[in-house]
């Protein structure tokens, strides 16, 4: 999608601190981290929200979680604990309309 911030980051048109990349998934540091570790993991293909991923393309979610698992280990939070979350639409608090998983950790998180 041409006018999407995370598509532009995925296309390397806008800089980000990229921590993982393959053909389908990109992970980069959140620009406004809520914790010592705050990464965003996105499909390179544009889906506005989780609602917009067709059932037969949901394998991308497993792949994102595989990346989350490896990044949690790499960033030293796998055993201490961390949080993954995805916000969907207005009441879910979604601000950027390109599916992204937050990986947050490195401090005690509260409910
Ligand atoms: P949402 O509320 O949509 O789930 O979260 C969007 C996240 O994207 C926020 O945590 C925000 O800090 C992050 N973000 C917004 N703009 C940029 C940007 O230009 N670069 C990076 N790396 N993160 C961004
Ligand atoms: Zn996009």
Tab-separated table of N, CA and C and ligand atoms in Angstrom:
chain	number	residue	atom	x	y	z
A	1	UNK	N	0.856	-1.192	0.000
A	1	UNK	CA	0.000	0.000	0.000
A	1	UNK	C	0.889	1.238	0.000
A	2	UNK	N	0.589	2.195	-0.858
A	2	UNK	CA	1.527	3.301	-1.065
A	2	UNK	C	1.598	4.250	0.130
A	3	UNK	N	0.466	4.530	0.764
A	3	UNK	CA	0.477	5.555	1.804
A	3	UNK	C	0.409	4.952	3.208
A	4	UNK	N	1.265	3.987	3.449
A	4	UNK	CA	1.256	3.301	4.743
A	4	UNK	C	2.666	3.356	5.326
A	5	UNK	N	2.766	3.869	6.546
A	5	UNK	CA	4.076	4.029	7.181
A	5	UNK	C	4.843	2.710	7.263
A	6	UNK	N	4.173	1.651	7.724
A	6	UNK	CA	4.902	0.395	7.921
A	6	UNK	C	5.215	-0.285	6.591
A	7	UNK	N	4.403	-0.065	5.546
A	7	UNK	CA	4.793	-0.535	4.208
A	7	UNK	C	6.066	0.185	3.759
A	8	UNK	N	6.145	1.471	4.064
A	8	UNK	CA	7.340	2.230	3.664
A	8	UNK	C	8.565	1.775	4.446
A	9	UNK	N	8.385	1.463	5.715
A	9	UNK	CA	9.506	0.915	6.496
A	9	UNK	C	9.901	-0.449	5.921
A	10	UNK	N	8.893	-1.270	5.589
A	10	UNK	CA	9.180	-2.611	5.035
A	10	UNK	C	9.906	-2.510	3.699
A	11	UNK	N	9.629	-1.436	2.957
A	11	UNK	CA	10.279	-1.238	1.654
A	11	UNK	C	11.595	-0.473	1.787
A	12	UNK	N	12.009	-0.193	3.037
A	12	UNK	CA	13.254	0.546	3.305
A	12	UNK	C	13.197	1.965	2.747
A	13	UNK	N	11.991	2.510	2.620
A	13	UNK	CA	11.853	3.893	2.147
A	13	UNK	C	11.914	4.880	3.304
A	14	UNK	N	11.580	4.389	4.490
A	14	UNK	CA	11.671	5.183	5.717
A	14	UNK	C	12.557	4.396	6.675
A	15	UNK	N	13.523	5.050	7.317
A	15	UNK	CA	14.440	4.299	8.175
A	15	UNK	C	13.787	3.796	9.456
A	16	UNK	N	14.296	2.691	9.935
A	16	UNK	CA	13.898	2.134	11.229
A	16	UNK	C	15.070	1.297	11.715
A	17	UNK	N	15.081	1.036	13.016
A	17	UNK	CA	16.115	0.167	13.579
A	17	UNK	C	15.665	-1.275	13.414
A	18	UNK	N	16.013	-1.850	12.290
A	18	UNK	CA	15.547	-3.192	11.942
A	18	UNK	C	16.356	-4.231	12.710
A	19	UNK	N	15.649	-5.184	13.312
A	19	UNK	CA	16.315	-6.215	14.114
A	19	UNK	C	16.133	-7.609	13.514
A	20	UNK	N	15.232	-7.742	12.554
A	20	UNK	CA	15.055	-9.021	11.857
A	20	UNK	C	14.351	-8.744	10.543
A	21	UNK	N	14.752	-9.518	9.529
A	21	UNK	CA	14.065	-9.394	8.239
A	21	UNK	C	14.192	-10.688	7.463
A	22	UNK	N	13.072	-11.124	6.854
A	22	UNK	CA	13.138	-12.149	5.816
A	22	UNK	C	12.174	-11.732	4.708
A	23	UNK	N	11.804	-12.650	3.834
A	23	UNK	CA	10.960	-12.262	2.692
A	23	UNK	C	9.568	-11.806	3.117
A	24	UNK	N	9.122	-12.290	4.257
A	24	UNK	CA	7.708	-12.095	4.623
A	24	UNK	C	7.502	-11.233	5.867
A	25	UNK	N	8.523	-11.158	6.707
A	25	UNK	CA	8.360	-10.514	8.018
A	25	UNK	C	9.498	-9.532	8.267
A	26	UNK	N	9.143	-8.417	8.912
A	26	UNK	CA	10.145	-7.433	9.326
A	26	UNK	C	9.913	-7.117	10.804
A	27	UNK	N	10.985	-6.948	11.543
A	27	UNK	CA	10.879	-6.526	12.946
A	27	UNK	C	11.807	-5.343	13.162
A	28	UNK	N	11.310	-4.357	13.902
A	28	UNK	CA	12.095	-3.146	14.153
A	28	UNK	C	11.723	-2.564	15.514
A	29	UNK	N	12.581	-1.684	16.011
A	29	UNK	CA	12.356	-1.095	17.332
A	29	UNK	C	11.248	-0.047	17.255
A	30	UNK	N	10.371	-0.049	18.245
A	30	UNK	CA	9.334	0.972	18.329
A	30	UNK	C	9.993	2.330	18.577
A	31	UNK	N	9.500	3.349	17.900
A	31	UNK	CA	10.111	4.681	17.999
A	31	UNK	C	9.839	5.335	19.356
A	32	UNK	N	8.826	4.855	20.055
A	32	UNK	CA	8.436	5.416	21.360
A	32	UNK	C	8.273	4.263	22.362
A	33	UNK	N	9.408	3.668	22.771
A	33	UNK	CA	9.333	2.413	23.539
A	33	UNK	C	8.679	2.569	24.897
A	34	UNK	N	7.816	1.602	25.224
A	34	UNK	CA	7.107	1.600	26.511
A	34	UNK	C	7.861	0.784	27.568
A	35	UNK	N	8.968	0.198	27.172
A	35	UNK	CA	9.756	-0.661	28.059
A	35	UNK	C	11.144	-0.791	27.436
A	36	UNK	N	12.129	-1.310	28.199
A	36	UNK	CA	13.486	-1.418	27.654
A	36	UNK	C	13.543	-2.194	26.335
A	37	UNK	N	12.692	-3.198	26.189
A	37	UNK	CA	12.561	-3.914	24.912
A	37	UNK	C	11.162	-3.615	24.373
A	38	UNK	N	11.096	-3.000	23.224
A	38	UNK	CA	9.794	-2.756	22.586
A	38	UNK	C	10.002	-2.847	21.073
A	39	UNK	N	9.646	-4.003	20.544
A	39	UNK	CA	9.825	-4.277	19.118
A	39	UNK	C	8.468	-4.380	18.451
A	40	UNK	N	8.441	-4.090	17.173
A	40	UNK	CA	7.238	-4.275	16.363
A	40	UNK	C	7.566	-5.298	15.285
A	41	UNK	N	6.686	-6.263	15.131
A	41	UNK	CA	6.889	-7.337	14.146
A	41	UNK	C	5.725	-7.268	13.182
A	42	UNK	N	6.030	-7.125	11.900
A	42	UNK	CA	4.982	-6.886	10.908
A	42	UNK	C	5.126	-7.836	9.723
A	43	UNK	N	3.982	-8.189	9.107
A	43	UNK	CA	4.067	-8.861	7.804
A	43	UNK	C	4.487	-7.822	6.776
A	44	UNK	N	5.300	-8.213	5.805
A	44	UNK	CA	5.661	-7.245	4.754
A	44	UNK	C	4.454	-6.931	3.883
A	45	UNK	N	3.561	-7.895	3.746
A	45	UNK	CA	2.337	-7.665	2.981
A	45	UNK	C	1.387	-6.803	3.809
A	46	UNK	N	0.748	-5.862	3.155
A	46	UNK	CA	-0.143	-4.956	3.875
A	46	UNK	C	-1.480	-5.605	4.206
A	47	UNK	N	-1.793	-5.655	5.496
A	47	UNK	CA	-3.145	-5.923	5.979
A	47	UNK	C	-3.425	-4.796	6.968
A	48	UNK	N	-4.543	-4.124	6.832
A	48	UNK	CA	-4.814	-2.981	7.708
A	48	UNK	C	-4.961	-3.420	9.151
A	49	UNK	N	-5.725	-4.471	9.377
A	49	UNK	CA	-5.960	-4.968	10.735
A	49	UNK	C	-5.943	-6.494	10.706
A	50	UNK	N	-5.965	-7.068	11.902
A	50	UNK	CA	-6.048	-8.530	11.996
A	50	UNK	C	-7.309	-9.038	11.289
A	51	UNK	N	-8.376	-8.248	11.339
A	51	UNK	CA	-9.639	-8.640	10.697
A	51	UNK	C	-9.488	-8.840	9.195
A	52	UNK	N	-8.473	-8.218	8.619
A	52	UNK	CA	-8.341	-8.197	7.167
A	52	UNK	C	-7.451	-9.304	6.616
A	53	UNK	N	-6.935	-10.163	7.484
A	53	UNK	CA	-6.114	-11.280	6.989
A	53	UNK	C	-7.047	-12.427	6.618
A	54	UNK	N	-7.065	-12.838	5.352
A	54	UNK	CA	-7.933	-13.953	4.965
A	54	UNK	C	-7.558	-15.227	5.721
A	55	UNK	N	-8.546	-16.066	5.978
A	55	UNK	CA	-8.285	-17.310	6.716
A	55	UNK	C	-7.136	-18.100	6.089
A	56	UNK	N	-7.083	-18.131	4.774
A	56	UNK	CA	-6.057	-18.962	4.127
A	56	UNK	C	-4.692	-18.271	4.068
A	57	UNK	N	-4.566	-17.106	4.706
A	57	UNK	CA	-3.247	-16.454	4.805
A	57	UNK	C	-2.788	-16.322	6.254
A	58	UNK	N	-3.506	-16.988	7.166
A	58	UNK	CA	-3.189	-16.836	8.591
A	58	UNK	C	-1.866	-17.489	8.996
A	59	UNK	N	-1.248	-18.239	8.078
A	59	UNK	CA	0.077	-18.799	8.405
A	59	UNK	C	1.062	-17.691	8.753
A	60	UNK	N	0.818	-16.496	8.229
A	60	UNK	CA	1.727	-15.387	8.516
A	60	UNK	C	1.777	-15.107	10.025
A	61	UNK	N	0.682	-15.393	10.717
A	61	UNK	CA	0.663	-15.146	12.159
A	61	UNK	C	1.575	-16.134	12.887
A	62	UNK	N	1.574	-17.373	12.440
A	62	UNK	CA	2.503	-18.344	13.032
A	62	UNK	C	3.943	-17.915	12.771
A	63	UNK	N	4.169	-17.419	11.583
A	63	UNK	CA	5.533	-16.986	11.254
A	63	UNK	C	5.950	-15.791	12.126
A	64	UNK	N	5.029	-14.855	12.319
A	64	UNK	CA	5.337	-13.713	13.184
A	64	UNK	C	5.658	-14.211	14.599
A	65	UNK	N	4.897	-15.170	15.083
A	65	UNK	CA	5.164	-15.683	16.432
A	65	UNK	C	6.490	-16.438	16.507
A	66	UNK	N	6.868	-17.065	15.413
A	66	UNK	CA	8.186	-17.709	15.389
A	66	UNK	C	9.264	-16.645	15.535
A	67	UNK	N	9.094	-15.531	14.849
A	67	UNK	CA	10.066	-14.434	14.944
A	67	UNK	C	10.050	-13.850	16.363
A	68	UNK	N	8.859	-13.669	16.928
A	68	UNK	CA	8.747	-13.176	18.310
A	68	UNK	C	9.552	-14.071	19.245
A	69	UNK	N	9.364	-15.359	19.110
A	69	UNK	CA	10.043	-16.302	20.010
A	69	UNK	C	11.558	-16.153	19.919
A	70	UNK	N	12.070	-16.050	18.712
A	70	UNK	CA	13.517	-15.925	18.551
A	70	UNK	C	14.027	-14.560	19.040
A	71	UNK	N	13.259	-13.497	18.771
A	71	UNK	CA	13.693	-12.171	19.215
A	71	UNK	C	13.653	-12.059	20.736
A	72	UNK	N	12.659	-12.687	21.363
A	72	UNK	CA	12.585	-12.663	22.831
A	72	UNK	C	13.850	-13.279	23.418
A	73	UNK	N	14.304	-14.351	22.823
A	73	UNK	CA	15.549	-14.991	23.274
A	73	UNK	C	16.724	-14.043	23.026
A	74	UNK	N	16.801	-13.508	21.830
A	74	UNK	CA	17.936	-12.654	21.451
A	74	UNK	C	18.012	-11.400	22.330
A	75	UNK	N	16.865	-10.853	22.707
A	75	UNK	CA	16.855	-9.625	23.499
A	75	UNK	C	16.809	-9.897	24.999
A	76	UNK	N	16.940	-11.173	25.366
A	76	UNK	CA	17.158	-11.504	26.773
A	76	UNK	C	15.923	-11.498	27.650
A	77	UNK	N	14.731	-11.569	27.044
A	77	UNK	CA	13.521	-11.529	27.858
A	77	UNK	C	12.733	-12.838	27.838
A	78	UNK	N	13.204	-13.828	27.095
A	78	UNK	CA	12.428	-15.067	26.934
A	78	UNK	C	12.104	-15.695	28.286
A	79	UNK	N	13.085	-15.818	29.151
A	79	UNK	CA	12.860	-16.479	30.440
A	79	UNK	C	12.294	-15.525	31.491
A	80	UNK	N	12.696	-14.277	31.445
A	80	UNK	CA	12.169	-13.292	32.413
A	80	UNK	C	10.687	-13.059	32.184
A	81	UNK	N	10.317	-13.023	30.911
A	81	UNK	CA	8.924	-12.808	30.552
A	81	UNK	C	8.755	-11.560	29.711
A	82	UNK	N	7.746	-11.579	28.912
A	82	UNK	CA	7.479	-10.463	27.990
A	82	UNK	C	6.026	-10.553	27.567
A	83	UNK	N	5.612	-9.535	26.847
A	83	UNK	CA	4.214	-9.463	26.412
A	83	UNK	C	4.169	-9.274	24.896
A	84	UNK	N	3.266	-10.006	24.246
A	84	UNK	CA	2.970	-9.727	22.835
A	84	UNK	C	1.539	-9.231	22.772
A	85	UNK	N	1.330	-8.204	21.986
A	85	UNK	CA	-0.048	-7.731	21.846
A	85	UNK	C	-0.258	-7.108	20.472
A	86	UNK	N	-1.505	-7.203	20.048
A	86	UNK	CA	-1.893	-6.587	18.786
A	86	UNK	C	-3.184	-5.821	19.020
A	87	UNK	N	-3.138	-4.533	18.703
A	87	UNK	CA	-4.305	-3.672	18.860
A	87	UNK	C	-5.092	-3.657	17.554
A	88	UNK	N	-6.410	-3.744	17.680
A	88	UNK	CA	-7.244	-3.778	16.473
A	88	UNK	C	-8.340	-2.716	16.545
A	89	UNK	N	-8.312	-1.841	15.535
A	89	UNK	CA	-9.335	-0.799	15.347
A	89	UNK	C	-9.419	0.168	16.531
A	90	UNK	N	-10.367	1.076	16.471
A	90	UNK	CA	-10.353	2.245	17.356
A	90	UNK	C	-10.405	1.879	18.839
A	91	UNK	N	-11.356	1.080	19.225
A	91	UNK	CA	-11.483	0.768	20.650
A	91	UNK	C	-10.358	-0.131	21.134
A	92	UNK	N	-9.671	-0.787	20.227
A	92	UNK	CA	-8.507	-1.587	20.597
A	92	UNK	C	-7.248	-0.751	20.714
A	93	UNK	N	-7.347	0.522	20.334
A	93	UNK	CA	-6.187	1.404	20.466
A	93	UNK	C	-5.228	1.368	19.299
A	94	UNK	N	-5.699	0.855	18.151
A	94	UNK	CA	-4.803	0.792	16.990
A	94	UNK	C	-4.610	2.182	16.405
A	95	UNK	N	-3.349	2.533	16.180
A	95	UNK	CA	-3.009	3.846	15.619
A	95	UNK	C	-2.474	3.695	14.197
A	96	UNK	N	-1.650	2.682	13.991
A	96	UNK	CA	-1.084	2.426	12.663
A	96	UNK	C	-1.855	1.264	12.032
A	97	UNK	N	-2.437	1.533	10.878
A	97	UNK	CA	-3.296	0.526	10.255
A	97	UNK	C	-2.532	-0.335	9.256
A	98	UNK	N	-1.562	-1.029	9.800
A	98	UNK	CA	-0.825	-2.113	9.139
A	98	UNK	C	-0.551	-3.088	10.276
A	99	UNK	N	-1.041	-4.313	10.143
A	99	UNK	CA	-0.949	-5.282	11.247
A	99	UNK	C	0.457	-5.309	11.844
A	100	UNK	N	0.533	-5.229	13.167
A	100	UNK	CA	1.833	-5.308	13.831
A	100	UNK	C	1.651	-5.923	15.208
A	101	UNK	N	2.613	-6.729	15.580
A	101	UNK	CA	2.684	-7.292	16.922
A	101	UNK	C	3.695	-6.498	17.726
A	102	UNK	N	3.307	-6.115	18.930
A	102	UNK	CA	4.242	-5.507	19.863
A	102	UNK	C	4.903	-6.636	20.654
A	103	UNK	N	6.196	-6.549	20.843
A	103	UNK	CA	6.927	-7.428	21.779
A	103	UNK	C	7.531	-6.483	22.820
A	104	UNK	N	7.027	-6.585	24.044
A	104	UNK	CA	7.385	-5.634	25.098
A	104	UNK	C	7.953	-6.396	26.288
A	105	UNK	N	9.075	-5.924	26.811
A	105	UNK	CA	9.647	-6.593	27.975
A	105	UNK	C	10.831	-5.826	28.528
A	106	UNK	N	11.484	-6.444	29.503
A	106	UNK	CA	12.647	-5.831	30.120
A	106	UNK	C	12.329	-5.097	31.405
A	107	UNK	N	11.061	-5.067	31.780
A	107	UNK	CA	10.662	-4.538	33.099
A	107	UNK	C	9.390	-5.280	33.505
A	108	UNK	N	9.049	-5.179	34.797
A	108	UNK	CA	7.814	-5.816	35.258
A	108	UNK	C	6.617	-5.126	34.623
A	109	UNK	N	5.818	-5.876	33.902
A	109	UNK	CA	4.632	-5.322	33.274
A	109	UNK	C	3.421	-5.572	34.158
A	110	UNK	N	2.565	-4.588	34.229
A	110	UNK	CA	1.319	-4.699	35.010
A	110	UNK	C	0.175	-4.986	34.052
A	111	UNK	N	-0.935	-5.456	34.624
A	111	UNK	CA	-2.103	-5.768	33.794
A	111	UNK	C	-2.542	-4.524	33.033
B	1	LIG	P1	-0.583	0.784	17.709
B	1	LIG	O1	-1.186	1.690	18.718
B	1	LIG	O2	-1.074	1.050	16.303
B	1	LIG	O3	-0.724	-0.675	18.098
B	1	LIG	O4	0.968	1.042	17.783
B	1	LIG	C1	1.696	1.763	16.847
B	1	LIG	C2	3.124	1.815	17.338
B	1	LIG	O5	3.937	2.289	16.279
B	1	LIG	C3	3.346	2.752	18.527
B	1	LIG	O6	3.886	2.016	19.622
B	1	LIG	C4	4.309	3.812	17.992
B	1	LIG	O7	5.264	4.231	18.952
B	1	LIG	C5	4.958	3.092	16.820
B	1	LIG	N1	5.392	3.980	15.743
B	1	LIG	C6	4.667	5.007	15.193
B	1	LIG	N2	5.358	5.590	14.218
B	1	LIG	C7	6.545	4.937	14.138
B	1	LIG	C8	7.692	5.104	13.288
B	1	LIG	O8	7.763	5.971	12.408
B	1	LIG	N3	8.734	4.254	13.491
B	1	LIG	C9	8.696	3.287	14.452
B	1	LIG	N4	9.781	2.499	14.574
B	1	LIG	N5	7.629	3.095	15.259
B	1	LIG	C10	6.571	3.918	15.099
B	2	LIG	ZN1	1.042	-1.215	5.093
